[in-house]
Tab-separated table of C-alpha atoms in Angstrom:
chain	number	residue	atom	x	y	z
N	1287	MET	CA	0.090	0.008	0.040
N	1288	THR	CA	1.316	3.336	-1.056
N	1289	HIS	CA	1.660	5.940	1.672
N	1290	LEU	CA	1.260	9.596	0.893
N	1291	PRO	CA	3.442	12.225	2.241
N	1292	PRO	CA	2.320	13.958	5.455
N	1293	THR	CA	1.800	17.042	3.519
N	1294	SER	CA	-0.449	15.521	0.964
N	1295	VAL	CA	-2.483	13.930	3.752
N	1296	HIS	CA	-2.955	17.197	5.413
N	1297	LEU	CA	-4.052	18.909	2.111
N	1298	TYR	CA	-6.446	16.013	1.299
N	1299	ASN	CA	-8.082	16.302	4.634
N	1300	SER	CA	-8.472	20.088	4.471
N	1301	PHE	CA	-10.124	19.641	0.947
N	1302	VAL	CA	-12.553	17.222	2.373
N	1303	LYS	CA	-13.512	19.408	5.314
N	1304	THR	CA	-14.062	22.388	2.972
N	1305	LEU	CA	-16.375	20.300	0.823
N	1306	PHE	CA	-18.326	19.287	3.749
N	1307	VAL	CA	-18.698	22.597	5.234
N	1308	GLY	CA	-19.569	24.163	2.078
N	1309	SER	CA	-22.312	21.676	1.464
N	1310	SER	CA	-23.629	22.167	4.897
N	1311	LEU	CA	-23.548	25.946	4.471
N	1312	ARG	CA	-25.425	25.622	1.222
N	1313	ALA	CA	-28.046	23.397	2.871
N	1314	VAL	CA	-28.425	25.806	5.845
N	1315	MET	CA	-28.825	28.785	3.433
N	1316	GLU	CA	-31.479	26.888	1.142
N	1317	ARG	CA	-33.458	26.019	4.410
N	1318	THR	CA	-33.201	29.463	5.854
N	1319	GLN	CA	-34.411	30.719	2.323
N	1320	GLU	CA	-37.310	28.363	2.428
N	1321	LEU	CA	-38.328	29.502	6.005
N	1322	TYR	CA	-38.142	33.199	4.908
N	1323	VAL	CA	-40.480	32.264	1.946
N	1324	ASN	CA	-42.865	30.384	4.062
N	1325	ASP	CA	-42.914	33.144	6.621
N	1326	ASP	CA	-43.484	35.794	4.050
N	1327	GLN	CA	-46.435	33.729	2.696
N	1328	ASN	CA	-47.839	33.197	6.242
N	1329	ILE	CA	-47.595	36.957	6.938
N	1330	GLU	CA	-49.372	37.805	3.550
N	1331	ALA	CA	-51.953	35.268	4.244
N	1332	ASN	CA	-52.518	36.571	7.734
N	1333	LEU	CA	-52.682	40.107	6.510
N	1334	THR	CA	-55.102	39.112	3.735
N	1335	GLY	CA	-57.244	37.205	6.383
N	1336	GLN	CA	-57.136	40.248	8.833
N	1337	GLU	CA	-58.304	42.497	6.060
N	1338	GLU	CA	-61.132	40.227	4.982
N	1339	MET	CA	-62.014	40.066	8.757
N	1340	ASN	CA	-61.820	43.828	9.168
N	1341	THR	CA	-64.019	44.214	6.041
N	1342	THR	CA	-66.551	41.737	7.282
N	1343	MET	CA	-66.674	43.341	10.730
N	1344	LYS	CA	-67.018	46.878	9.200
N	1345	ILE	CA	-69.975	45.672	6.963
N	1346	GLU	CA	-71.630	43.992	9.953
N	1347	SER	CA	-70.992	46.930	12.336
N	1348	SER	CA	-72.240	49.347	9.714
N	1349	SER	CA	-75.437	47.377	9.266
N	1350	VAL	CA	-76.432	46.260	12.690
N	1351	PRO	CA	-75.852	49.615	14.584
N	1352	GLN	CA	-77.822	51.414	12.041
N	1353	SER	CA	-80.851	49.134	12.714
N	1354	LYS	CA	-80.419	49.437	16.549
N	1355	ASN	CA	-79.933	53.336	16.400
N	1356	TYR	CA	-83.074	53.669	14.277
N	1357	LYS	CA	-85.044	51.673	16.898
N	1358	LYS	CA	-83.490	53.431	19.768
N	1359	TRP	CA	-84.383	56.864	18.240
N	1360	LEU	CA	-87.917	55.629	17.479
N	1361	ARG	CA	-88.240	54.744	21.164
N	1362	ILE	CA	-86.887	58.011	22.310
N	1363	PHE	CA	-89.487	59.988	20.152
N	1364	ILE	CA	-92.239	57.896	21.762
N	1365	TYR	CA	-91.150	58.624	25.125
N	1366	VAL	CA	-90.695	62.370	24.418
N	1367	PHE	CA	-94.193	62.307	22.981
N	1368	PHE	CA	-95.423	60.672	26.262
N	1369	VAL	CA	-93.753	63.192	28.414
N	1370	LEU	CA	-94.757	66.472	26.565
N	1371	ALA	CA	-98.389	65.299	25.671
N	1372	CYS	CA	-99.235	63.688	28.950
N	1373	GLN	CA	-97.656	66.352	31.166
N	1374	ALA	CA	-99.978	69.065	29.542
N	1375	LEU	CA	-102.922	66.584	29.252
N	1376	SER	CA	-102.928	65.601	32.878
N	1377	THR	CA	-102.725	69.212	34.177
N	1378	ILE	CA	-105.601	70.352	31.782
N	1379	LEU	CA	-107.765	67.351	32.841
N	1380	GLY	CA	-107.115	68.230	36.552
N	1381	ARG	CA	-108.339	71.611	36.052
N	1382	VAL	CA	-111.487	70.290	33.958
N	1383	TYR	CA	-112.310	68.193	36.917
N	1384	TYR	CA	-112.441	71.234	39.166
N	1385	GLU	CA	-114.083	73.501	36.582
N	1386	ASN	CA	-117.118	71.251	36.071
N	1387	GLY	CA	-118.110	70.567	39.765
N	1388	GLY	CA	-115.213	68.466	41.169
N	1389	LYS	CA	-114.248	69.776	44.736
N	1390	SER	CA	-112.393	66.869	46.420
N	1391	THR	CA	-108.806	67.749	46.788
N	1392	TRP	CA	-108.112	64.152	48.074
N	1393	MET	CA	-109.667	62.677	44.941
N	1394	GLY	CA	-107.648	65.120	42.773
N	1395	THR	CA	-104.643	63.827	44.478
N	1396	LEU	CA	-105.566	60.122	44.391
N	1397	VAL	CA	-105.883	60.094	40.632
N	1398	GLN	CA	-102.285	61.282	40.198
N	1399	LEU	CA	-100.995	58.199	42.009
N	1400	ILE	CA	-103.728	55.339	41.764
N	1401	GLY	CA	-102.506	54.310	38.202
N	1402	PHE	CA	-99.246	52.829	39.420
N	1403	PRO	CA	-100.202	49.289	38.268
N	1404	VAL	CA	-99.302	50.629	34.749
N	1405	LEU	CA	-95.644	50.763	35.867
N	1406	PHE	CA	-95.686	47.096	36.877
N	1407	LEU	CA	-96.925	46.100	33.382
N	1408	PHE	CA	-94.405	48.340	31.784
N	1409	ARG	CA	-91.674	46.699	34.074
N	1410	PHE	CA	-92.809	43.301	33.143
N	1411	PHE	CA	-93.004	43.630	29.437
N	1412	SER	CA	-89.814	45.492	29.362
N	1413	ARG	CA	-88.112	42.855	31.598
N	1414	ILE	CA	-88.735	40.254	29.010
N	1415	LYS	CA	-86.219	41.765	26.714
N	1416	ASN	CA	-83.628	42.390	29.394
N	1417	SER	CA	-81.194	40.176	31.104
N	1418	LYS	CA	-82.334	38.661	34.278
N	1419	SER	CA	-79.067	39.214	36.041
N	1420	THR	CA	-79.939	42.887	36.791
N	1421	ASP	CA	-82.797	41.807	38.954
N	1422	ALA	CA	-80.896	38.923	40.661
N	1423	ASP	CA	-77.909	41.208	41.461
N	1424	TYR	CA	-80.410	43.801	42.743
N	1425	ARG	CA	-82.233	41.366	45.033
N	1426	LYS	CA	-79.020	40.029	46.386
N	1427	PHE	CA	-77.687	43.527	47.416
N	1428	SER	CA	-80.795	45.335	48.920
N	1429	SER	CA	-82.525	43.911	52.025
N	1430	TYR	CA	-86.194	44.198	52.383
N	1431	THR	CA	-85.681	46.513	55.368
N	1432	ILE	CA	-83.730	48.878	53.395
N	1433	LEU	CA	-86.051	48.852	50.366
N	1434	GLY	CA	-89.274	49.304	52.556
N	1435	SER	CA	-87.782	52.251	54.408
N	1436	VAL	CA	-86.893	53.854	51.037
N	1437	TYR	CA	-90.321	53.209	49.498
N	1438	ILE	CA	-92.110	54.657	52.787
N	1439	VAL	CA	-90.015	57.746	53.056
N	1440	THR	CA	-90.265	58.624	49.402
N	1441	GLY	CA	-93.948	57.530	49.280
N	1442	LEU	CA	-94.814	59.938	52.166
N	1443	LEU	CA	-93.000	62.796	50.276
N	1444	VAL	CA	-94.812	62.027	47.119
N	1445	SER	CA	-98.141	62.026	48.778
N	1446	ALA	CA	-97.413	65.542	50.319
N	1447	ASN	CA	-96.339	66.962	47.061
N	1448	SER	CA	-99.231	65.618	45.216
N	1449	TYR	CA	-101.687	66.887	47.658
N	1450	MET	CA	-100.211	70.537	47.599
N	1451	SER	CA	-100.168	70.328	43.925
N	1452	SER	CA	-103.950	69.454	43.890
N	1453	VAL	CA	-104.744	72.342	46.175
N	1454	GLY	CA	-102.751	74.686	43.919
N	1455	LEU	CA	-104.384	73.404	40.859
N	1456	LEU	CA	-107.852	74.057	42.622
N	1457	TYR	CA	-107.290	77.667	43.525
N	1458	LEU	CA	-105.096	78.946	40.587
N	1459	PRO	CA	-105.510	79.368	36.922
N	1460	VAL	CA	-103.589	76.612	34.937
N	1461	SER	CA	-101.101	78.963	33.401
N	1462	THR	CA	-100.161	80.570	36.861
N	1463	PHE	CA	-99.934	77.106	38.511
N	1464	SER	CA	-97.625	75.778	35.709
N	1465	LEU	CA	-95.316	78.644	35.688
N	1466	ILE	CA	-94.830	78.673	39.516
N	1467	LEU	CA	-94.325	74.801	39.440
N	1468	ALA	CA	-91.587	75.346	37.006
N	1469	SER	CA	-89.475	76.566	39.835
N	1470	GLN	CA	-88.937	73.001	40.738
N	1471	LEU	CA	-85.589	73.062	38.735
N	1472	ALA	CA	-84.393	75.895	41.019
N	1473	PHE	CA	-85.246	73.825	44.078
N	1474	THR	CA	-83.614	70.781	42.566
N	1475	ALA	CA	-80.359	72.599	42.142
N	1476	PHE	CA	-80.786	74.104	45.704
N	1477	PHE	CA	-81.260	70.669	47.368
N	1478	SER	CA	-78.520	68.972	45.269
N	1479	TYR	CA	-76.154	71.301	46.448
N	1480	PHE	CA	-76.514	70.015	50.053
N	1481	LEU	CA	-77.351	66.525	49.165
N	1482	ASN	CA	-75.362	65.570	46.064
N	1483	SER	CA	-72.500	68.335	46.195
N	1484	GLN	CA	-73.988	70.145	43.159
N	1485	LYS	CA	-71.648	72.858	42.063
N	1486	PHE	CA	-73.148	76.260	41.694
N	1487	THR	CA	-71.664	77.303	38.323
N	1488	PRO	CA	-72.511	80.662	36.463
N	1489	PHE	CA	-75.081	78.931	34.399
N	1490	ILE	CA	-76.736	77.301	37.434
N	1491	VAL	CA	-76.820	80.497	39.299
N	1492	ASN	CA	-78.309	82.323	36.325
N	1493	SER	CA	-80.934	79.662	36.086
N	1494	LEU	CA	-81.705	79.989	39.785
N	1495	PHE	CA	-82.147	83.595	39.593
N	1496	LEU	CA	-84.340	83.636	36.380
N	1497	LEU	CA	-86.666	80.969	37.682
N	1498	THR	CA	-86.949	82.680	40.928
N	1499	ILE	CA	-87.953	85.994	39.247
N	1500	SER	CA	-90.243	84.130	36.947
N	1501	SER	CA	-92.256	82.745	39.838
N	1502	ALA	CA	-92.069	85.966	41.941
N	1503	LEU	CA	-93.689	88.030	39.225
N	1504	LEU	CA	-96.716	85.750	39.461
N	1505	VAL	CA	-96.709	85.767	43.214
N	1506	VAL	CA	-96.692	89.544	43.522
N	1507	ASN	CA	-99.263	90.070	40.741
N	1508	THR	CA	-102.094	88.594	42.553
N	1509	ASP	CA	-104.712	91.377	41.912
N	1510	SER	CA	-105.119	90.786	38.205
N	1511	GLU	CA	-105.495	86.931	38.855
N	1512	THR	CA	-108.017	86.830	41.619
N	1513	THR	CA	-111.404	86.034	40.161
N	1514	ALA	CA	-114.958	86.006	41.441
N	1515	LYS	CA	-114.746	82.157	41.768
N	1516	VAL	CA	-111.691	82.216	44.117
N	1517	SER	CA	-111.195	84.598	47.050
N	1518	ARG	CA	-107.853	86.387	47.721
N	1519	VAL	CA	-107.280	84.148	50.718
N	1520	LYS	CA	-107.668	80.953	48.542
N	1521	TYR	CA	-105.550	82.326	45.945
N	1522	VAL	CA	-102.771	82.876	48.380
N	1523	ILE	CA	-103.176	79.524	49.801
N	1524	GLY	CA	-102.911	78.123	46.207
N	1525	ILE	CA	-99.676	79.974	45.601
N	1526	ILE	CA	-98.204	78.753	48.859
N	1527	CYS	CA	-99.251	75.159	48.119
N	1528	THR	CA	-97.796	75.427	44.626
N	1529	ILE	CA	-94.474	76.686	45.852
N	1530	GLY	CA	-94.397	73.966	48.585
N	1531	ALA	CA	-95.183	71.341	45.769
N	1532	SER	CA	-92.318	72.727	43.521
N	1533	ALA	CA	-89.892	72.598	46.621
N	1534	GLY	CA	-91.082	69.058	47.499
N	1535	ILE	CA	-90.500	67.832	43.824
N	1536	GLY	CA	-86.908	69.362	44.029
N	1537	LEU	CA	-86.226	67.658	47.345
N	1538	LEU	CA	-87.588	64.466	46.153
N	1539	LEU	CA	-85.468	64.308	43.005
N	1540	SER	CA	-82.365	65.161	44.895
N	1541	LEU	CA	-83.204	62.648	47.658
N	1542	VAL	CA	-83.775	59.934	45.199
N	1543	GLN	CA	-80.426	60.639	43.411
N	1544	LEU	CA	-78.688	60.283	46.865
N	1545	ILE	CA	-80.765	57.066	47.496
N	1546	LEU	CA	-79.569	55.479	44.257
N	1547	ARG	CA	-76.024	56.497	44.755
N	1548	LYS	CA	-75.383	55.984	48.482
N	1549	VAL	CA	-78.047	53.585	49.763
N	1550	LEU	CA	-79.132	51.213	46.840
N	1551	LYS	CA	-75.788	51.823	44.895
N	1552	LYS	CA	-77.466	50.957	41.625
N	1553	GLN	CA	-79.172	52.841	38.904
N	1554	THR	CA	-80.590	50.044	36.801
N	1555	PHE	CA	-83.871	49.634	34.972
N	1556	SER	CA	-85.341	47.494	37.774
N	1557	THR	CA	-84.337	49.788	40.702
N	1558	VAL	CA	-85.735	52.964	39.278
N	1559	THR	CA	-89.036	51.352	38.115
N	1560	ASP	CA	-89.608	49.578	41.371
N	1561	LEU	CA	-88.805	52.803	43.318
N	1562	VAL	CA	-91.389	54.821	41.226
N	1563	ALA	CA	-94.041	52.214	41.384
N	1564	TYR	CA	-93.793	51.177	45.040
N	1565	GLN	CA	-93.400	54.839	46.241
N	1566	SER	CA	-96.678	55.517	44.243
N	1567	LEU	CA	-98.411	52.517	45.954
N	1568	VAL	CA	-97.327	53.900	49.475
N	1569	ALA	CA	-98.488	57.322	48.442
N	1570	SER	CA	-101.917	56.014	47.313
N	1571	CYS	CA	-102.344	54.287	50.586
N	1572	VAL	CA	-101.713	57.494	52.461
N	1573	VAL	CA	-104.040	59.541	50.316
N	1574	LEU	CA	-106.756	56.922	50.687
N	1575	ILE	CA	-106.448	57.250	54.376
N	1576	GLY	CA	-106.720	61.010	54.103
N	1577	LEU	CA	-109.710	60.695	51.844
N	1578	PHE	CA	-111.757	58.503	54.499
N	1579	ALA	CA	-110.432	60.420	57.426
N	1580	SER	CA	-111.467	63.756	56.007
N	1581	GLY	CA	-114.950	62.549	55.171
N	1582	GLU	CA	-114.651	63.701	51.576
N	1583	TRP	CA	-115.508	60.135	50.366
N	1584	LYS	CA	-119.171	60.730	51.486
N	1585	THR	CA	-119.446	63.535	48.951
N	1586	LEU	CA	-118.165	61.754	46.034
N	1587	THR	CA	-121.594	60.195	45.022
N	1588	SER	CA	-123.340	63.645	45.015
N	1589	GLU	CA	-120.254	65.160	43.160
N	1590	MET	CA	-120.564	62.681	40.442
N	1591	GLU	CA	-124.495	62.997	40.171
N	1592	ASN	CA	-124.113	66.954	40.042
N	1593	TYR	CA	-120.991	66.818	37.716
N	1594	GLN	CA	-121.802	69.423	34.900
N	1595	LEU	CA	-120.619	67.108	32.104
N	1596	GLY	CA	-122.407	63.941	33.356
N	1597	LYS	CA	-121.635	60.804	35.323
N	1598	ALA	CA	-119.837	58.919	32.513
N	1599	PRO	CA	-117.506	62.034	31.679
N	1600	TYR	CA	-116.886	62.287	35.510
N	1601	VAL	CA	-115.400	58.898	35.596
N	1602	LEU	CA	-113.828	59.086	32.270
N	1603	THR	CA	-112.093	62.392	33.360
N	1604	LEU	CA	-110.687	60.767	36.461
N	1605	ALA	CA	-109.630	57.713	34.729
N	1606	SER	CA	-107.931	59.797	32.022
N	1607	ILE	CA	-105.860	61.761	34.637
N	1608	ALA	CA	-104.714	58.587	36.353
N	1609	ILE	CA	-103.629	56.975	33.153
N	1610	SER	CA	-101.949	60.204	31.602
N	1611	TRP	CA	-99.963	60.687	34.773
N	1612	GLN	CA	-98.687	57.121	34.635
N	1613	VAL	CA	-97.924	57.424	30.876
N	1614	TYR	CA	-96.024	60.483	31.564
N	1615	THR	CA	-93.937	58.608	34.243
N	1616	ILE	CA	-93.132	55.824	31.843
N	1617	GLY	CA	-91.940	58.414	29.450
N	1618	VAL	CA	-89.642	60.066	32.027
N	1619	VAL	CA	-88.257	56.606	33.106
N	1620	GLY	CA	-87.890	55.560	29.417
N	1621	LEU	CA	-85.846	58.650	28.556
N	1622	ILE	CA	-83.549	58.091	31.624
N	1623	PHE	CA	-82.435	54.736	30.271
N	1624	GLU	CA	-82.506	55.300	26.540
N	1625	SER	CA	-80.461	58.501	26.916
N	1626	SER	CA	-79.905	60.030	30.260
N	1627	SER	CA	-81.433	61.718	33.304
N	1628	VAL	CA	-80.326	65.178	31.959
N	1629	PHE	CA	-82.217	64.711	28.640
N	1630	SER	CA	-85.296	63.414	30.651
N	1631	ASN	CA	-85.219	66.498	32.830
N	1632	SER	CA	-84.627	68.634	29.820
N	1633	ILE	CA	-87.757	67.356	28.032
N	1634	THR	CA	-89.720	67.716	31.156
N	1635	ALA	CA	-88.543	71.370	31.338
N	1636	VAL	CA	-89.445	72.048	27.856
N	1637	GLY	CA	-93.026	70.772	28.445
N	1638	LEU	CA	-93.709	73.185	31.300
N	1639	PRO	CA	-94.218	76.323	29.125
N	1640	ILE	CA	-96.496	74.395	26.826
N	1641	VAL	CA	-99.271	74.154	29.575
N	1642	PRO	CA	-99.765	77.845	29.866
N	1643	VAL	CA	-100.265	78.170	26.160
N	1644	VAL	CA	-102.808	75.320	26.093
N	1645	ALA	CA	-104.529	76.968	29.090
N	1646	VAL	CA	-105.152	80.076	27.282
N	1647	ILE	CA	-106.787	78.204	24.519
N	1648	VAL	CA	-108.739	75.702	26.556
N	1649	PHE	CA	-109.785	77.868	29.560
N	1650	HIS	CA	-109.270	81.459	28.185
N	1651	ASP	CA	-106.916	82.304	30.760
N	1652	THR	CA	-105.518	85.830	30.712
N	1653	MET	CA	-102.112	86.301	29.204
N	1654	ASN	CA	-100.959	89.696	30.451
N	1655	ALA	CA	-97.465	91.218	30.145
N	1656	SER	CA	-96.307	89.738	33.571
N	1657	LYS	CA	-97.114	86.368	32.446
N	1658	ILE	CA	-95.626	86.695	29.042
N	1659	PHE	CA	-92.349	88.113	30.700
N	1660	SER	CA	-92.460	85.236	33.209
N	1661	ILE	CA	-92.724	82.603	30.477
N	1662	VAL	CA	-89.636	84.272	28.850
N	1663	LEU	CA	-87.662	84.146	31.845
N	1664	ALA	CA	-88.588	80.643	32.633
N	1665	ILE	CA	-87.559	79.430	29.162
N	1666	TRP	CA	-84.310	81.329	29.564
N	1667	GLY	CA	-83.732	79.703	32.954
N	1668	PHE	CA	-84.406	76.232	31.441
N	1669	ILE	CA	-81.968	76.783	28.649
N	1670	SER	CA	-79.330	77.884	31.030
N	1671	PHE	CA	-79.927	74.790	33.425
N	1672	VAL	CA	-79.851	72.332	30.518
N	1673	TYR	CA	-76.819	73.858	28.918
N	1674	GLN	CA	-74.777	73.424	32.190
N	1675	HIS	CA	-75.894	69.750	32.517
N	1676	TYR	CA	-74.982	69.163	28.847
N	1677	LEU	CA	-71.464	70.711	29.666
N	1678	ASP	CA	-71.211	68.352	32.640
N	1679	GLU	CA	-72.210	65.117	30.743
N	1680	LYS	CA	-69.868	66.155	27.776
N	1681	LYS	CA	-66.988	66.500	30.347
N	1682	LEU	CA	-67.896	63.217	31.936
N	1683	LYS	CA	-67.913	61.378	28.574
N	1684	THR	CA	-64.544	62.934	27.615
N	1685	SER	CA	-62.975	61.864	30.843
N	1686	HIS	CA	-64.131	58.252	30.497
N	1687	THR	CA	-62.998	58.298	26.819
N	1688	SER	CA	-59.601	59.531	27.591
N	1689	SER	CA	-59.087	57.247	30.654
N	1690	VAL	CA	-60.386	54.009	29.089
N	1691	GLY	CA	-59.045	54.702	25.486
N	1692	ASP	CA	-62.139	53.193	23.792
N	1693	PRO	CA	-65.396	55.247	23.803
N	1694	HIS	CA	-67.475	52.082	23.067
N	1695	LEU	CA	-66.532	50.540	26.366
N	1696	PRO	CA	-69.268	50.920	29.146
N	1697	VAL	CA	-68.766	53.710	31.625
N	1698	GLU	CA	-69.379	53.438	35.275
N	1699	GLU	CA	-72.519	51.932	36.594
N	1700	GLY	CA	-74.186	55.062	37.635
N	1701	HIS	CA	-74.075	56.435	34.090
N	1702	THR	CA	-74.788	53.283	31.944
N	1703	ASN	CA	-77.735	53.515	29.759
N	1704	ILE	CA	-80.104	50.477	30.009
N	1705	GLN	CA	-82.392	49.746	27.129
N	1706	SER	CA	-85.833	49.281	28.648
N	1707	VAL	CA	-87.720	47.955	25.659
């Protein structure tokens, strides 16, 4: 066997190693190139799939919310109609009852409250389309003692407000009664300052001043309003009771806001609807006790027989008042959960100046310069009040959007809108 020199063997081994390393590097480079190609294909496929998914989501999101928004705005329109129409209708019908022979203030109070079973029907049919978890969580949290205490306290306040409102409507013209009652916004801001830490901004102060002046003009100008049917003493009593009812409504709204935030700690569809319905039940029981204790129930039969429009219109008038008040309440609750409490209060405020105009047409109330000026000041005060709450809600939405980073995420529980139907 021939032996190669050591130098040749070394060169041979180096050549073999070079070939082996070169082939290995070539294989690694080919494999790496294949991986890059596959990765590029996967990235392109992922991007294509993502684009198709985004396109599909855009198409779905552009079609579904439009349908939902259409239904939502339809519901808002219906609730606005309920508030504006029934607010004026219930007040006008209340005056029709007194104008045609009705004299029972307790009956005039009872019909404002006795229609509360309509609220339970509204809650039942709305609950069918809502999740059941809300009611379950609500029952777990609140004890019957707390709920009972809340319903009794607010129910007593409601009964007192309704009775004073009934007395005011008996002794005052509808236009004067409605304009004085509009000062409830000023009382709401006043009590919210102490109970809910309401800030007195320039717009709120302006609203308080204008609404106070608007009501003061009607209180001072008593000579031109006193008619032969109502003595001056009764007219003054009507003014005092109407101011008391306005203050009571402001206290009630502020107190309910405090209860929802501090006691019940929930502002869901069930809590608000139950609160309104059960406090009306308590108030109805209180008014029934007053009706029998005062002895006015004995005069109801003769009152119906001597009613100027007849027995059937007597019953129909009282039933219409009861239903219209509850439909108005449904509209208010519906607007709270379809939009916001600010929007609901705004629509209620807008409806108040409508009543004096309707009263001029139906009852031929005098519309003197002081009333016209009072209406202008009241509308100005409403606008100032609503604009301040619009700024507050806009600031709240901006803060939640900036903190969360996504405006479509739900905000805190107290400001979450709940669809009621």
